[in-house]
């Protein structure tokens, strides 16, 4: 029951998203104290969606590893439901929202940086965290 490289990659991506989420929440930004907090930023919402999606991917991988070779119809049915949830989440949430956020952010950033990422935010959000949150 050896781990496949794609399963290790999914686990690593999930851990990196979780670490970015933790670092983002640890930063004391003035915008976090206003209405909506972090949830008013589409990049933050997308980051949460991506983290949940990769968590479901890891859960699916682990479930398929644990049920491999088992002839239980109930476990097979549950695994198919989990795979359906993973596929639905990718098609409906993770991919469309991720592509939209990246495309819009960098398009507006190229046009006028101050509209989406003012230079003032450089004091609060490091460049690597901004790139990680937007560029996935």
Tab-separated table of C-alpha atoms in Angstrom:
chain	number	residue	atom	x	y	z
A	1	UNK	CA	0.000	0.000	0.000
A	2	UNK	CA	2.614	2.535	-1.130
A	3	UNK	CA	1.661	6.147	-1.672
A	4	UNK	CA	1.435	7.244	-5.281
A	5	UNK	CA	3.314	10.464	-6.154
A	6	UNK	CA	0.061	12.290	-7.029
A	7	UNK	CA	-1.274	11.511	-3.546
A	8	UNK	CA	1.864	12.894	-1.936
A	9	UNK	CA	1.586	15.979	-4.155
A	10	UNK	CA	-2.039	16.548	-3.145
A	11	UNK	CA	-1.145	16.257	0.532
A	12	UNK	CA	1.726	18.729	0.056
A	13	UNK	CA	-0.568	21.204	-1.723
A	14	UNK	CA	-3.135	20.908	1.048
A	15	UNK	CA	-0.481	21.592	3.685
A	16	UNK	CA	0.841	24.597	1.763
A	17	UNK	CA	-2.657	26.085	1.428
A	18	UNK	CA	-3.275	25.548	5.134
A	19	UNK	CA	0.021	27.228	6.011
A	20	UNK	CA	-0.844	30.217	3.812
A	21	UNK	CA	-4.266	30.425	5.470
A	22	UNK	CA	-2.639	30.398	8.921
A	23	UNK	CA	-0.100	33.069	7.941
A	24	UNK	CA	-2.804	35.205	6.342
A	25	UNK	CA	-4.929	35.089	9.474
A	26	UNK	CA	-1.909	35.914	11.655
A	27	UNK	CA	-1.247	39.175	9.806
A	28	UNK	CA	-2.859	42.146	11.505
A	29	UNK	CA	-4.388	44.127	8.633
A	30	UNK	CA	-6.767	47.075	9.096
A	31	UNK	CA	-9.176	45.460	6.605
A	32	UNK	CA	-9.644	42.477	8.942
A	33	UNK	CA	-11.357	44.682	11.520
A	34	UNK	CA	-13.972	46.036	9.101
A	35	UNK	CA	-17.268	44.546	7.961
A	36	UNK	CA	-16.807	41.068	6.498
A	37	UNK	CA	-13.214	40.683	7.650
A	38	UNK	CA	-11.161	38.429	5.371
A	39	UNK	CA	-14.297	36.970	3.780
A	40	UNK	CA	-14.886	40.080	1.688
A	41	UNK	CA	-11.799	39.308	-0.403
A	42	UNK	CA	-12.388	36.978	-3.336
A	43	UNK	CA	-8.772	35.787	-3.127
A	44	UNK	CA	-9.352	34.619	0.457
A	45	UNK	CA	-12.615	32.881	-0.475
A	46	UNK	CA	-10.816	31.168	-3.354
A	47	UNK	CA	-8.001	30.080	-1.054
A	48	UNK	CA	-10.505	28.470	1.319
A	49	UNK	CA	-12.266	26.734	-1.607
A	50	UNK	CA	-8.927	25.394	-2.867
A	51	UNK	CA	-7.930	24.155	0.592
A	52	UNK	CA	-11.261	22.360	1.050
A	53	UNK	CA	-11.009	20.890	-2.448
A	54	UNK	CA	-7.523	19.507	-1.872
A	55	UNK	CA	-8.643	18.186	1.511
A	56	UNK	CA	-11.383	16.236	-0.259
A	57	UNK	CA	-8.799	15.006	-2.796
A	58	UNK	CA	-6.558	13.713	-0.002
A	59	UNK	CA	-9.544	12.089	1.727
A	60	UNK	CA	-10.548	10.422	-1.559
A	61	UNK	CA	-7.021	9.138	-2.102
A	62	UNK	CA	-6.773	7.762	1.413
A	63	UNK	CA	-10.204	6.151	1.148
A	64	UNK	CA	-9.324	4.485	-2.138
A	65	UNK	CA	-6.069	3.186	-0.646
A	66	UNK	CA	-7.817	1.794	2.428
A	67	UNK	CA	-10.668	0.151	0.511
A	68	UNK	CA	-8.510	-1.333	-2.252
A	69	UNK	CA	-8.905	-5.094	-2.401
A	70	UNK	CA	-12.032	-4.978	-0.250
A	71	UNK	CA	-15.200	-6.417	-1.804
A	72	UNK	CA	-17.663	-4.390	0.296
A	73	UNK	CA	-20.380	-2.864	-1.885
A	74	UNK	CA	-21.186	-0.223	0.753
A	75	UNK	CA	-17.600	1.040	0.882
A	76	UNK	CA	-17.461	1.102	-2.912
A	77	UNK	CA	-20.683	3.145	-3.014
A	78	UNK	CA	-19.363	5.594	-0.420
A	79	UNK	CA	-16.113	5.985	-2.350
A	80	UNK	CA	-18.055	6.720	-5.559
A	81	UNK	CA	-20.025	9.413	-3.695
A	82	UNK	CA	-16.789	10.955	-2.456
A	83	UNK	CA	-15.326	10.893	-5.970
A	84	UNK	CA	-18.510	12.511	-7.304
A	85	UNK	CA	-18.233	15.259	-4.662
A	86	UNK	CA	-14.581	15.832	-5.574
A	87	UNK	CA	-15.378	16.043	-9.294
A	88	UNK	CA	-18.356	18.342	-8.691
A	89	UNK	CA	-16.312	20.657	-6.499
A	90	UNK	CA	-13.573	20.879	-9.116
A	91	UNK	CA	-15.983	21.579	-11.977
A	92	UNK	CA	-18.294	23.987	-10.147
A	93	UNK	CA	-16.169	25.799	-7.561
A	94	UNK	CA	-12.413	25.274	-7.531
A	95	UNK	CA	-11.559	25.639	-11.219
A	96	UNK	CA	-13.956	28.444	-12.281
A	97	UNK	CA	-13.390	30.605	-9.201
A	98	UNK	CA	-9.626	29.989	-9.315
A	99	UNK	CA	-9.308	30.932	-12.976
A	100	UNK	CA	-11.523	33.989	-12.500
A	101	UNK	CA	-9.538	35.260	-9.506
A	102	UNK	CA	-6.145	34.806	-11.154
A	103	UNK	CA	-7.236	36.291	-14.486
A	104	UNK	CA	-9.003	39.305	-13.009
A	105	UNK	CA	-6.389	40.065	-10.374
A	106	UNK	CA	-3.430	40.045	-12.737
A	107	UNK	CA	-5.341	41.858	-15.499
A	108	UNK	CA	-6.280	44.675	-13.140
A	109	UNK	CA	-2.822	44.577	-11.523
A	110	UNK	CA	-1.177	45.130	-14.928
A	111	UNK	CA	-3.631	47.941	-15.750
A	112	UNK	CA	-3.359	49.777	-12.416
A	113	UNK	CA	-1.799	48.148	-9.372
A	114	UNK	CA	-3.412	50.574	-6.926
A	115	UNK	CA	-6.898	49.294	-7.791
A	116	UNK	CA	-6.337	45.779	-6.442
A	117	UNK	CA	-3.119	45.829	-4.439
A	118	UNK	CA	-2.057	49.253	-3.162
A	119	UNK	CA	1.570	49.762	-2.194
A	120	UNK	CA	0.365	50.290	1.400
A	121	UNK	CA	-0.434	46.549	1.585
A	122	UNK	CA	3.239	45.698	1.027
A	123	UNK	CA	3.719	46.606	4.716
A	124	UNK	CA	1.147	44.012	5.815
A	125	UNK	CA	1.257	41.229	3.206
A	126	UNK	CA	4.646	39.939	2.064
A	127	UNK	CA	5.145	39.544	-1.695
A	128	UNK	CA	5.423	35.743	-1.430
A	129	UNK	CA	2.075	35.519	0.382
A	130	UNK	CA	0.333	37.721	-2.183
A	131	UNK	CA	1.740	35.655	-5.035
A	132	UNK	CA	0.790	32.395	-3.325
A	133	UNK	CA	-2.755	33.518	-2.612
A	134	UNK	CA	-3.479	34.828	-6.087
A	135	UNK	CA	-1.387	32.691	-8.445
A	136	UNK	CA	-2.013	29.220	-7.070
